[in-house]
PDB file of C-alpha atoms and ligand atoms in Angstrom:
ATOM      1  CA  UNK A 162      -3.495  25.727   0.721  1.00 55.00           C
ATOM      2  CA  UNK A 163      -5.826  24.267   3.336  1.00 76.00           C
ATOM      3  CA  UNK A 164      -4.033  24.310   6.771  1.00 96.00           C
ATOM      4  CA  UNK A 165      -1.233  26.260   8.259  1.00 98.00           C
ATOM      5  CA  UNK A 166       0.071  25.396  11.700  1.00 98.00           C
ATOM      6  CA  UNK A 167       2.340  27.652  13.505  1.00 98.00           C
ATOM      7  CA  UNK A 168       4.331  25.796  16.491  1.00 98.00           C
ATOM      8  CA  UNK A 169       6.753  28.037  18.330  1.00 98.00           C
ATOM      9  CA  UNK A 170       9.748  28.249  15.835  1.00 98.00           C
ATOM     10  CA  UNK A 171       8.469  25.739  13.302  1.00 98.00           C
ATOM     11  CA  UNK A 172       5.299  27.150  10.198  1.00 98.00           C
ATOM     12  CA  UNK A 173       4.286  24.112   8.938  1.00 98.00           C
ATOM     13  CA  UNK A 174       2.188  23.977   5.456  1.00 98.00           C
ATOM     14  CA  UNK A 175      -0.594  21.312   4.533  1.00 98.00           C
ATOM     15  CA  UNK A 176      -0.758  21.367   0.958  1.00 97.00           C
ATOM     16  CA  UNK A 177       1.497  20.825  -2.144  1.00 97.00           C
ATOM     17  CA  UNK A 178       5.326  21.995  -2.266  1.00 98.00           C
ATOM     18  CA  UNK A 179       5.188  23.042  -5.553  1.00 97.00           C
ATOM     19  CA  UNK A 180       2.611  25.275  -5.175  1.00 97.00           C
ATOM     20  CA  UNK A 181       3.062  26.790  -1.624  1.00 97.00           C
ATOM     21  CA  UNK A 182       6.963  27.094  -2.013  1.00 97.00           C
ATOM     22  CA  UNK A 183       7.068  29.897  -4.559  1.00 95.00           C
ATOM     23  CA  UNK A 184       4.791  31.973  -2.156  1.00 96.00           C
ATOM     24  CA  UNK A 185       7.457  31.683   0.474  1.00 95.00           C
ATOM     25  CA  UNK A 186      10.508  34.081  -0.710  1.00 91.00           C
ATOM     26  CA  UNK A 187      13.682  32.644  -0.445  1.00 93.00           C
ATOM     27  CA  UNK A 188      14.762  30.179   2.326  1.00 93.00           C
ATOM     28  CA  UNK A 189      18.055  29.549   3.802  1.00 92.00           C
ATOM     29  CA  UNK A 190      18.530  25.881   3.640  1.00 98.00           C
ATOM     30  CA  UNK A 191      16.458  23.324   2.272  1.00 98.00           C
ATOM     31  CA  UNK A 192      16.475  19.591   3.269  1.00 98.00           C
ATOM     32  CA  UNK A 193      14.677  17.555   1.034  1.00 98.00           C
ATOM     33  CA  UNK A 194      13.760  13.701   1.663  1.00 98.00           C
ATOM     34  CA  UNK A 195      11.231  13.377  -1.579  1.00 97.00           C
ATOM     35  CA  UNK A 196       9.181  10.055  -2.566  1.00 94.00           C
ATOM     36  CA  UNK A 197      12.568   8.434  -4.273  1.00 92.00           C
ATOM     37  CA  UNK A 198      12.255   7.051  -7.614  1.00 88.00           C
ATOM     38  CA  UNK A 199      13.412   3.131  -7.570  1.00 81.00           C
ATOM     39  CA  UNK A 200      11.058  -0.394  -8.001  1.00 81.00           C
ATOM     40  CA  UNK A 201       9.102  -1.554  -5.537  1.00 80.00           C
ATOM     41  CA  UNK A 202       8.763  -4.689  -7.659  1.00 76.00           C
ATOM     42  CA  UNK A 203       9.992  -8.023  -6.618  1.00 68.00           C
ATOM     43  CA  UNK A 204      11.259  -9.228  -3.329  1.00 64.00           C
ATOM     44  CA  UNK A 205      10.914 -13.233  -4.207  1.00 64.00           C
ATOM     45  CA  UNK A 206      10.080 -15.171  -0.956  1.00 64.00           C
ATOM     46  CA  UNK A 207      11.847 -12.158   1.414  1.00 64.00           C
ATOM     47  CA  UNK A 208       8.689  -9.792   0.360  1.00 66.00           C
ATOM     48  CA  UNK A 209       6.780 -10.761   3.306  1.00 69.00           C
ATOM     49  CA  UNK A 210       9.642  -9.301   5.106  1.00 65.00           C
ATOM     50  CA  UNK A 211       9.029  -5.854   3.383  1.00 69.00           C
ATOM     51  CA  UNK A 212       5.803  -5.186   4.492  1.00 72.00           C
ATOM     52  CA  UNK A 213       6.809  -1.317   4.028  1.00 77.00           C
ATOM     53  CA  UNK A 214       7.393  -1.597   0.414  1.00 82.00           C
ATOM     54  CA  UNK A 215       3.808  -2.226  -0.225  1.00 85.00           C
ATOM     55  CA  UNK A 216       3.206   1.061   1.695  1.00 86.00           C
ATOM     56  CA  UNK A 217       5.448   3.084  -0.057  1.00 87.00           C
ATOM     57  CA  UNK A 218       4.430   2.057  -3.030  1.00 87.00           C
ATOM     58  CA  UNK A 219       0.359   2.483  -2.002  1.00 88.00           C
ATOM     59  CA  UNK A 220       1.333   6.109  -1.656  1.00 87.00           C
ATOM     60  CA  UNK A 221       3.170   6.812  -4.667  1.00 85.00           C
ATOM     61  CA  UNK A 222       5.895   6.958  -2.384  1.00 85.00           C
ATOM     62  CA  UNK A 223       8.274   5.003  -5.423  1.00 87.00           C
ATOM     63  CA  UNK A 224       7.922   7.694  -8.135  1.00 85.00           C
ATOM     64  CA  UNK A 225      10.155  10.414  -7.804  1.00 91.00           C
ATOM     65  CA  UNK A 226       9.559  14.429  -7.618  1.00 96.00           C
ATOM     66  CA  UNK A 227      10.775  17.208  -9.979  1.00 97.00           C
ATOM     67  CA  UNK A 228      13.973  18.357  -9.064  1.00 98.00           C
ATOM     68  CA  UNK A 229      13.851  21.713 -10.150  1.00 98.00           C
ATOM     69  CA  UNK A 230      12.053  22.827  -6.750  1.00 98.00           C
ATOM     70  CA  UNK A 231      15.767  22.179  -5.334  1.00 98.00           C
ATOM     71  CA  UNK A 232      16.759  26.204  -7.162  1.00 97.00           C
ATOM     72  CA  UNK A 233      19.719  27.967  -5.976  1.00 97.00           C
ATOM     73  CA  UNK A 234      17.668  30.696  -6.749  1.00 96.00           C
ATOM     74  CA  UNK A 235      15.714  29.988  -3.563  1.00 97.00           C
ATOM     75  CA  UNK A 236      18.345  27.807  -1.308  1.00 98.00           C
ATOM     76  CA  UNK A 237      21.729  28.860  -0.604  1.00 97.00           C
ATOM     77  CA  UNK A 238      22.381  25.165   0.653  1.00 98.00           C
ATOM     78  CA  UNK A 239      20.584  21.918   0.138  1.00 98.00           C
ATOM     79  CA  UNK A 240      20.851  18.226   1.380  1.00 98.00           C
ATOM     80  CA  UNK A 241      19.225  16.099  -1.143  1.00 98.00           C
ATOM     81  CA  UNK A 242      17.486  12.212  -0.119  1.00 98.00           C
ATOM     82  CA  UNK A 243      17.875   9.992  -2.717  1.00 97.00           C
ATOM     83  CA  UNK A 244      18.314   5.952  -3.739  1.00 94.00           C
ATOM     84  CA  UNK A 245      20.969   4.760  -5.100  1.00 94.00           C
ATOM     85  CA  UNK A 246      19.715   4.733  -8.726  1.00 92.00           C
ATOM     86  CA  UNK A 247      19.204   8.302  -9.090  1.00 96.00           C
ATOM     87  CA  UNK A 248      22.549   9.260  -8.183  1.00 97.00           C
ATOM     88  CA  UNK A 249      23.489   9.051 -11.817  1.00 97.00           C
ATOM     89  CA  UNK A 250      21.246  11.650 -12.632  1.00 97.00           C
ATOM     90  CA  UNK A 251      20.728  13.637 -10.158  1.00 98.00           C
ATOM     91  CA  UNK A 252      24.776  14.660  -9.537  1.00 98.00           C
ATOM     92  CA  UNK A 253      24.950  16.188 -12.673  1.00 98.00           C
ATOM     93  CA  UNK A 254      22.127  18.090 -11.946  1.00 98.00           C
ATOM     94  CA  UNK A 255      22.820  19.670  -9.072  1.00 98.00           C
ATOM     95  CA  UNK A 256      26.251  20.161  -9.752  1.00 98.00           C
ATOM     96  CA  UNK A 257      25.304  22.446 -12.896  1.00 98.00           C
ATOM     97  CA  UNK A 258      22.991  24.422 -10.099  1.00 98.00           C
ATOM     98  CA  UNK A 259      25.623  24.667  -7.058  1.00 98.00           C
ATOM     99  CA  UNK A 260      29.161  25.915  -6.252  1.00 98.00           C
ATOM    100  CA  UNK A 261      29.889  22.303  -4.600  1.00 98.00           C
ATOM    101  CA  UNK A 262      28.169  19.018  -4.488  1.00 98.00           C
ATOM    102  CA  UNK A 263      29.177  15.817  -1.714  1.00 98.00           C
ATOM    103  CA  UNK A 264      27.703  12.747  -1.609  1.00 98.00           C
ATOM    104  CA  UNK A 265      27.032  11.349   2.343  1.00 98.00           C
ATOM    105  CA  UNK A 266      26.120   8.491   3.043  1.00 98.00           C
ATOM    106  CA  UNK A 267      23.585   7.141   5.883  1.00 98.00           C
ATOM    107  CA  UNK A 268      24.886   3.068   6.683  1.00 97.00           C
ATOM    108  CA  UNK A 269      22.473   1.252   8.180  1.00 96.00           C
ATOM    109  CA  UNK A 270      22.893  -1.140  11.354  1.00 95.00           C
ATOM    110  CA  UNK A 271      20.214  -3.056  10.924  1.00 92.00           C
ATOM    111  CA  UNK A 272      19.591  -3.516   7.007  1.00 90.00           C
ATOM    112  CA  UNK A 273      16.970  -5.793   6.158  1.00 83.00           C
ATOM    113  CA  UNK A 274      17.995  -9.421   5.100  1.00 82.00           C
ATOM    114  CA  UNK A 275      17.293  -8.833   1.051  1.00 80.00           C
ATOM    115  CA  UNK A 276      19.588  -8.783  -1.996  1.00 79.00           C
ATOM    116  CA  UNK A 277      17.920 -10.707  -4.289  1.00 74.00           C
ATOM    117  CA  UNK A 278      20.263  -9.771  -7.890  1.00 81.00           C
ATOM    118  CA  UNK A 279      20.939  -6.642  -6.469  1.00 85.00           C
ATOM    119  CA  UNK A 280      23.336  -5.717  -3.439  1.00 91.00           C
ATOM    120  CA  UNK A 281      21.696  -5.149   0.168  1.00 90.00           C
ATOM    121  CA  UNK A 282      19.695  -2.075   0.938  1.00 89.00           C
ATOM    122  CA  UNK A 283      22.344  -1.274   3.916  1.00 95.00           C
ATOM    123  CA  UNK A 284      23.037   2.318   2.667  1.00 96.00           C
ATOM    124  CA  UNK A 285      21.368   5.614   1.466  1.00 97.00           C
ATOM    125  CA  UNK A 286      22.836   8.836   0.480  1.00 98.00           C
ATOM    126  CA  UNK A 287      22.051  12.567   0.408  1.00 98.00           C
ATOM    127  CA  UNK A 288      23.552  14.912  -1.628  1.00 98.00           C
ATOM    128  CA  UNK A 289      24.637  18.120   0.183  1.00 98.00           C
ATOM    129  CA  UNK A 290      25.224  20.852  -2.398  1.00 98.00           C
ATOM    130  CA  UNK A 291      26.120  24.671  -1.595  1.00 98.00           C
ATOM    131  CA  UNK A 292      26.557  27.882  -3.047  1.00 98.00           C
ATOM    132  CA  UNK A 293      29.936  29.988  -2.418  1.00 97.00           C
ATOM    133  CA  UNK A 294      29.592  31.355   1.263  1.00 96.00           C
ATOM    134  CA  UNK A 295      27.035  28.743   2.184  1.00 97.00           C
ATOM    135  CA  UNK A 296      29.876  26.146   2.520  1.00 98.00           C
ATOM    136  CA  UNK A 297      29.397  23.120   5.685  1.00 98.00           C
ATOM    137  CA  UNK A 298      30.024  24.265   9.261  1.00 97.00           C
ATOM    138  CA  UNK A 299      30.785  22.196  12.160  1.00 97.00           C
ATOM    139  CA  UNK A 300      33.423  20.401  13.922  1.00 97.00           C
ATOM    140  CA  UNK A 301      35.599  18.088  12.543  1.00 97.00           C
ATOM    141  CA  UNK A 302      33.463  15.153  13.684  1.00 96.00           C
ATOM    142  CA  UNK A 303      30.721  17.234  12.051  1.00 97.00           C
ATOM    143  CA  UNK A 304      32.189  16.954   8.763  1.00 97.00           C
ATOM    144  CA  UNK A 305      32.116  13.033   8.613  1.00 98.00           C
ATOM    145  CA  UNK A 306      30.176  12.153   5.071  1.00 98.00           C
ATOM    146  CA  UNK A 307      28.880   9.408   6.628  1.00 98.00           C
ATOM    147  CA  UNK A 308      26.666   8.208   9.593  1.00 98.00           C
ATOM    148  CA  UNK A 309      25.922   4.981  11.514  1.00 98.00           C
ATOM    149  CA  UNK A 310      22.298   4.658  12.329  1.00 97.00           C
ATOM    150  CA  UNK A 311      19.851   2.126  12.618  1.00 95.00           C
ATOM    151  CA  UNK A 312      16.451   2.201  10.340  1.00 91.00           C
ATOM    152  CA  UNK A 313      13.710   4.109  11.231  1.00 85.00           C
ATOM    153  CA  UNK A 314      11.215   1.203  11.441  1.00 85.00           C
ATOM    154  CA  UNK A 315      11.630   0.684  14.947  1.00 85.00           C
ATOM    155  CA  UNK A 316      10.614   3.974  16.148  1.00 88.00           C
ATOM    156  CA  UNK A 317       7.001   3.971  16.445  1.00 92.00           C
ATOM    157  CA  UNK A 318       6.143   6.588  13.709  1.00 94.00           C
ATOM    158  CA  UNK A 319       3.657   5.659  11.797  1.00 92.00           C
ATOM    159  CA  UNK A 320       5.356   6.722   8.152  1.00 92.00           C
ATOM    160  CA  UNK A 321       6.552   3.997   5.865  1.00 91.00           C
ATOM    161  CA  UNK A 322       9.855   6.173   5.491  1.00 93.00           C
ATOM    162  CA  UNK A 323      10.389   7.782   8.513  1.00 96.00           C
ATOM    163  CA  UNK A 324      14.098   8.763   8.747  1.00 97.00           C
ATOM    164  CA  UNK A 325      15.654   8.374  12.347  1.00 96.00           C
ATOM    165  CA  UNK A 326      16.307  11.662  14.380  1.00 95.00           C
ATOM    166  CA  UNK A 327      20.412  10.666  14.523  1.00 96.00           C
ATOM    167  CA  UNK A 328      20.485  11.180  10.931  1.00 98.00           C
ATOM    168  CA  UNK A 329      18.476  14.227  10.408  1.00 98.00           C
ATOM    169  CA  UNK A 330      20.614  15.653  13.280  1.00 98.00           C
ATOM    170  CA  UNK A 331      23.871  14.844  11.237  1.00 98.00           C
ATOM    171  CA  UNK A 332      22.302  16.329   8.088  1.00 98.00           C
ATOM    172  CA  UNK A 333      21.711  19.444   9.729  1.00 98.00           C
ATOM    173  CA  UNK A 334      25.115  19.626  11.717  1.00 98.00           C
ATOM    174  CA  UNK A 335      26.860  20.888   8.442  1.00 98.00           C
ATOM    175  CA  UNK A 336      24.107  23.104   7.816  1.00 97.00           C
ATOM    176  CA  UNK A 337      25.105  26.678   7.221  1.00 92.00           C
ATOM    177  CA  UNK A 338      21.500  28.453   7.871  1.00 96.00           C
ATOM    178  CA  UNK A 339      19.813  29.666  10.818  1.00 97.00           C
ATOM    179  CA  UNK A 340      16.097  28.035   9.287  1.00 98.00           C
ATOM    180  CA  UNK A 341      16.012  25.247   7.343  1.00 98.00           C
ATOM    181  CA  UNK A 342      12.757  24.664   5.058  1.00 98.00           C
ATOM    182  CA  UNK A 343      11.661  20.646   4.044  1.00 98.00           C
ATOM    183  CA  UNK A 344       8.994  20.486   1.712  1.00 98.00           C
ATOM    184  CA  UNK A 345       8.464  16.973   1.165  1.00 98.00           C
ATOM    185  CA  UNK A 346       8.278  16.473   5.259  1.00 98.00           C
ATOM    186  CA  UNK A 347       6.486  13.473   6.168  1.00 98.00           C
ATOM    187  CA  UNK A 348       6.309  12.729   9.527  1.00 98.00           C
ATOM    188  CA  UNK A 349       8.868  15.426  10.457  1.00 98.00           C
ATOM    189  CA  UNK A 350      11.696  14.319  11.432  1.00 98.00           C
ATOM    190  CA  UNK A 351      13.415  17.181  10.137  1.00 98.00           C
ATOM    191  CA  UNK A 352      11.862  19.347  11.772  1.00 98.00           C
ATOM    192  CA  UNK A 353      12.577  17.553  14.980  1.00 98.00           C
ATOM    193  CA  UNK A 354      15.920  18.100  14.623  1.00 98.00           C
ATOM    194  CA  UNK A 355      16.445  21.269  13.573  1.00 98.00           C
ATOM    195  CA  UNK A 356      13.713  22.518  16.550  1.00 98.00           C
ATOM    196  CA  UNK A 357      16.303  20.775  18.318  1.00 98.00           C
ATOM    197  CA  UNK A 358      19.084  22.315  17.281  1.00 97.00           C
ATOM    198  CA  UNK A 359      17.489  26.029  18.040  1.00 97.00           C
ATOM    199  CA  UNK A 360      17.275  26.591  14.063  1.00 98.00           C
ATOM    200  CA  UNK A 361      13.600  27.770  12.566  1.00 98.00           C
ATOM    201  CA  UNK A 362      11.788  25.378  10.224  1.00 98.00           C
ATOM    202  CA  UNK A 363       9.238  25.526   7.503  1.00 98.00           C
ATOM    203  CA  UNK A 364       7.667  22.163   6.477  1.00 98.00           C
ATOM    204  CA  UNK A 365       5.192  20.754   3.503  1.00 98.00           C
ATOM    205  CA  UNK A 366       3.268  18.119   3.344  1.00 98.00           C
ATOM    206  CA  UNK A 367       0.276  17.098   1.294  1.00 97.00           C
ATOM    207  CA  UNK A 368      -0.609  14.081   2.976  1.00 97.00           C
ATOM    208  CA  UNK A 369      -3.110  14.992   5.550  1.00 97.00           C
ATOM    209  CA  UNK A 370      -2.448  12.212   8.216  1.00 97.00           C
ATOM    210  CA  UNK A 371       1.191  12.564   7.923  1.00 97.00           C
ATOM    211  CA  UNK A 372       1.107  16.562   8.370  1.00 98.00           C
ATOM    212  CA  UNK A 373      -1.024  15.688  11.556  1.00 98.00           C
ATOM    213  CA  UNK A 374       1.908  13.223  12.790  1.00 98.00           C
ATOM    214  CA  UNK A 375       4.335  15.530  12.402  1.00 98.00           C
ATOM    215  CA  UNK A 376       2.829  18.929  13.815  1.00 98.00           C
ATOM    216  CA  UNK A 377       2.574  16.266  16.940  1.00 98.00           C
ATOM    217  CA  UNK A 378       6.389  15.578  17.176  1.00 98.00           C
ATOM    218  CA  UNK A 379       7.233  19.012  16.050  1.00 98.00           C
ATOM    219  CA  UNK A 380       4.884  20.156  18.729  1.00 98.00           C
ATOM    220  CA  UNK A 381       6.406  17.808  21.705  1.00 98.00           C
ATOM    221  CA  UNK A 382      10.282  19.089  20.457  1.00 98.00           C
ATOM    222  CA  UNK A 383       8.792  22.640  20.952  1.00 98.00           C
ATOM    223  CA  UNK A 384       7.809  21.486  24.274  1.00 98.00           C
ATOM    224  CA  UNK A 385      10.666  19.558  25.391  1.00 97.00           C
ATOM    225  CA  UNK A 386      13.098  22.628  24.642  1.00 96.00           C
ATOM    226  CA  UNK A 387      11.056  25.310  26.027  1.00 94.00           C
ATOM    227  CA  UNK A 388      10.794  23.517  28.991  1.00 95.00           C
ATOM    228  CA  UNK A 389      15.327  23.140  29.059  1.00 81.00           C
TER     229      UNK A 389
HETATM  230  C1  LIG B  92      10.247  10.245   1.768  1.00 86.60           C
HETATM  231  S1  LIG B  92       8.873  10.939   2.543  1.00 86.60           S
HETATM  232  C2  LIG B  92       9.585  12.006   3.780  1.00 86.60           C
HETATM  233  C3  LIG B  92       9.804  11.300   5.077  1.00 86.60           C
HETATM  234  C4  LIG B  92      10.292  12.218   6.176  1.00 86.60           C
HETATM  235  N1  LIG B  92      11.668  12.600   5.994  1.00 86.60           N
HETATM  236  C5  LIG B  92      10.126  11.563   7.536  1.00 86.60           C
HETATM  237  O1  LIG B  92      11.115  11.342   8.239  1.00 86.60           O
HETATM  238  O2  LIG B  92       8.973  11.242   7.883  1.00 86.60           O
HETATM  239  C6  LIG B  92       8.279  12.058   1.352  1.00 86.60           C
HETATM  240  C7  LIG B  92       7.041  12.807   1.774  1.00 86.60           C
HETATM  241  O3  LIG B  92       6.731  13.772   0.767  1.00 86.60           O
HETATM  242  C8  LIG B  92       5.335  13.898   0.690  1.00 86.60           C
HETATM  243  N2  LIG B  92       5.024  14.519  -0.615  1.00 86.60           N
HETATM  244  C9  LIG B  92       5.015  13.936  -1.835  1.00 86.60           C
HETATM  245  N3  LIG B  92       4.723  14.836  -2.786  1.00 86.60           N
HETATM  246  C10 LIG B  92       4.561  16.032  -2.157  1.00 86.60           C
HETATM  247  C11 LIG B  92       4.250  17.360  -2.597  1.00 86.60           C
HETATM  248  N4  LIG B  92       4.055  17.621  -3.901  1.00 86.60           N
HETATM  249  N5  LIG B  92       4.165  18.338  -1.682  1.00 86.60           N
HETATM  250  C12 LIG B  92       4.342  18.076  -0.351  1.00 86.60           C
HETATM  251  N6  LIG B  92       4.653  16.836   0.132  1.00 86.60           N
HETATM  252  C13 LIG B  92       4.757  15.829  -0.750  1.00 86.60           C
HETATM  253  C14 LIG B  92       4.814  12.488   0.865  1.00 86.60           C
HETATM  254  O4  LIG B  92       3.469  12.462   1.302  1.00 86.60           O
HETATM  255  C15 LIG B  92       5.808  11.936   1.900  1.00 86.60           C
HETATM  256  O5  LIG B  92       5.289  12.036   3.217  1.00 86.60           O
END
């Protein structure tokens, strides 16, 4: 492990999630947005358009991660990132780990202007699964499966999959944890929220420049709550 940064409620790891997580003990609820395994092939005369695609795929970003770091043995809860094709796979998965499983859905406002043979990439999903006791919380409103939201592309942060601050916020609404750990945390936009939302966070990331980018955001959310 090569850098730890500690930001008011937030510890925030640089290094790899598979390594550092089992020296951690067990965490109350994990959010995890891995690299999500789909092709970044293709595109026809709309690539151009896609600019981020190349970026995602420059960093590996396309390949998928080993789902067995998402262990009820460590999480009592878990939301779960992932596209569309790995729903097949995944479900089963975690619902032979957890109590209950529910897919939500995050609909896009602004989806960009693609199909190709395929339908458009308006929507993406997380899977929330949960252990008996560690069932959602939250108002009714809370307990929507889906949000409206526009991409994250607009909003400055340099990450090619930055996922907007509305939708992390929803994620964690249902939440049943005080802390919530992300170990695949980019530019930290979970984090964000849940500092937020008063809850402790632990974050991962191995990618030096994001880690930087988001022990800046996490660092300003500190800032902006201490000061009311
Ligand atoms: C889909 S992105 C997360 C984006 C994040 N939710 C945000 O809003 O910025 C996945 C992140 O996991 C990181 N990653 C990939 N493998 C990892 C590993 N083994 N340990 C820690 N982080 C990893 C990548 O560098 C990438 O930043």
């Amino acid at each position: 492990m090569s850098r730890v940064e500690v930001i008011g409620p937030a510890t925030l790891y640089l290094g790899d999630s598979y390594e550092i997580l089992p020296t951690l003990g067990d965490q109350d609820a994990g959010v995890f947005d891995p690299p999500y395994k789909f092709s970044t092939s293709g595109g026809g005369r709309f690539r151009k358009a896609r600019p981020s695609m190349d970026q995602i795929a420059a960093k590996g970003l396309d390949q998928g991660f080993d789902d067995t770091i998402v262990s009820p043995a460590r999480f009592r809860s878990v939301a779960v990132f992932c596209h569309n094709d790995q729903l097949a796979e995944l479900l089963p998965r975690m619902a032979a780990r957890y109590h209950r499983v529910v897919v939500c859905s995050w609909h896009k406002t602004n989806p960009l202007p693609v199909a190709n043979k395929h339908y458009r990439p308006d929507t993406e999903f997380w899977i929330h699964a949960w252990l008996e006791g560690a069932h959602p919380v939250g108002t009714l409103a809370d307990k929507a499966r889906w949000i409206l939201s526009e991409s994250g592309r607009f909003s400055g942060v340099a990450h090619p999959t930055v996922k907007p601050e509305p939708v992390m916020d929803k994620v964690l609404a249902t939440m049943n944890a005080a802390s919530i750990c992300d170990p695949f945390m980019g530019s930290g936009s979970t984090g964000v929220a849940a500092i937020k939302r008063g809850l402790g966070f632990t974050g991962i990331e191995v990618d030096p420049a994001y880690f930087d980018i988001a022990c800046g955001r996490i660092a300003e959310a500190v800032r902006q709550a201490e000061a009311g």
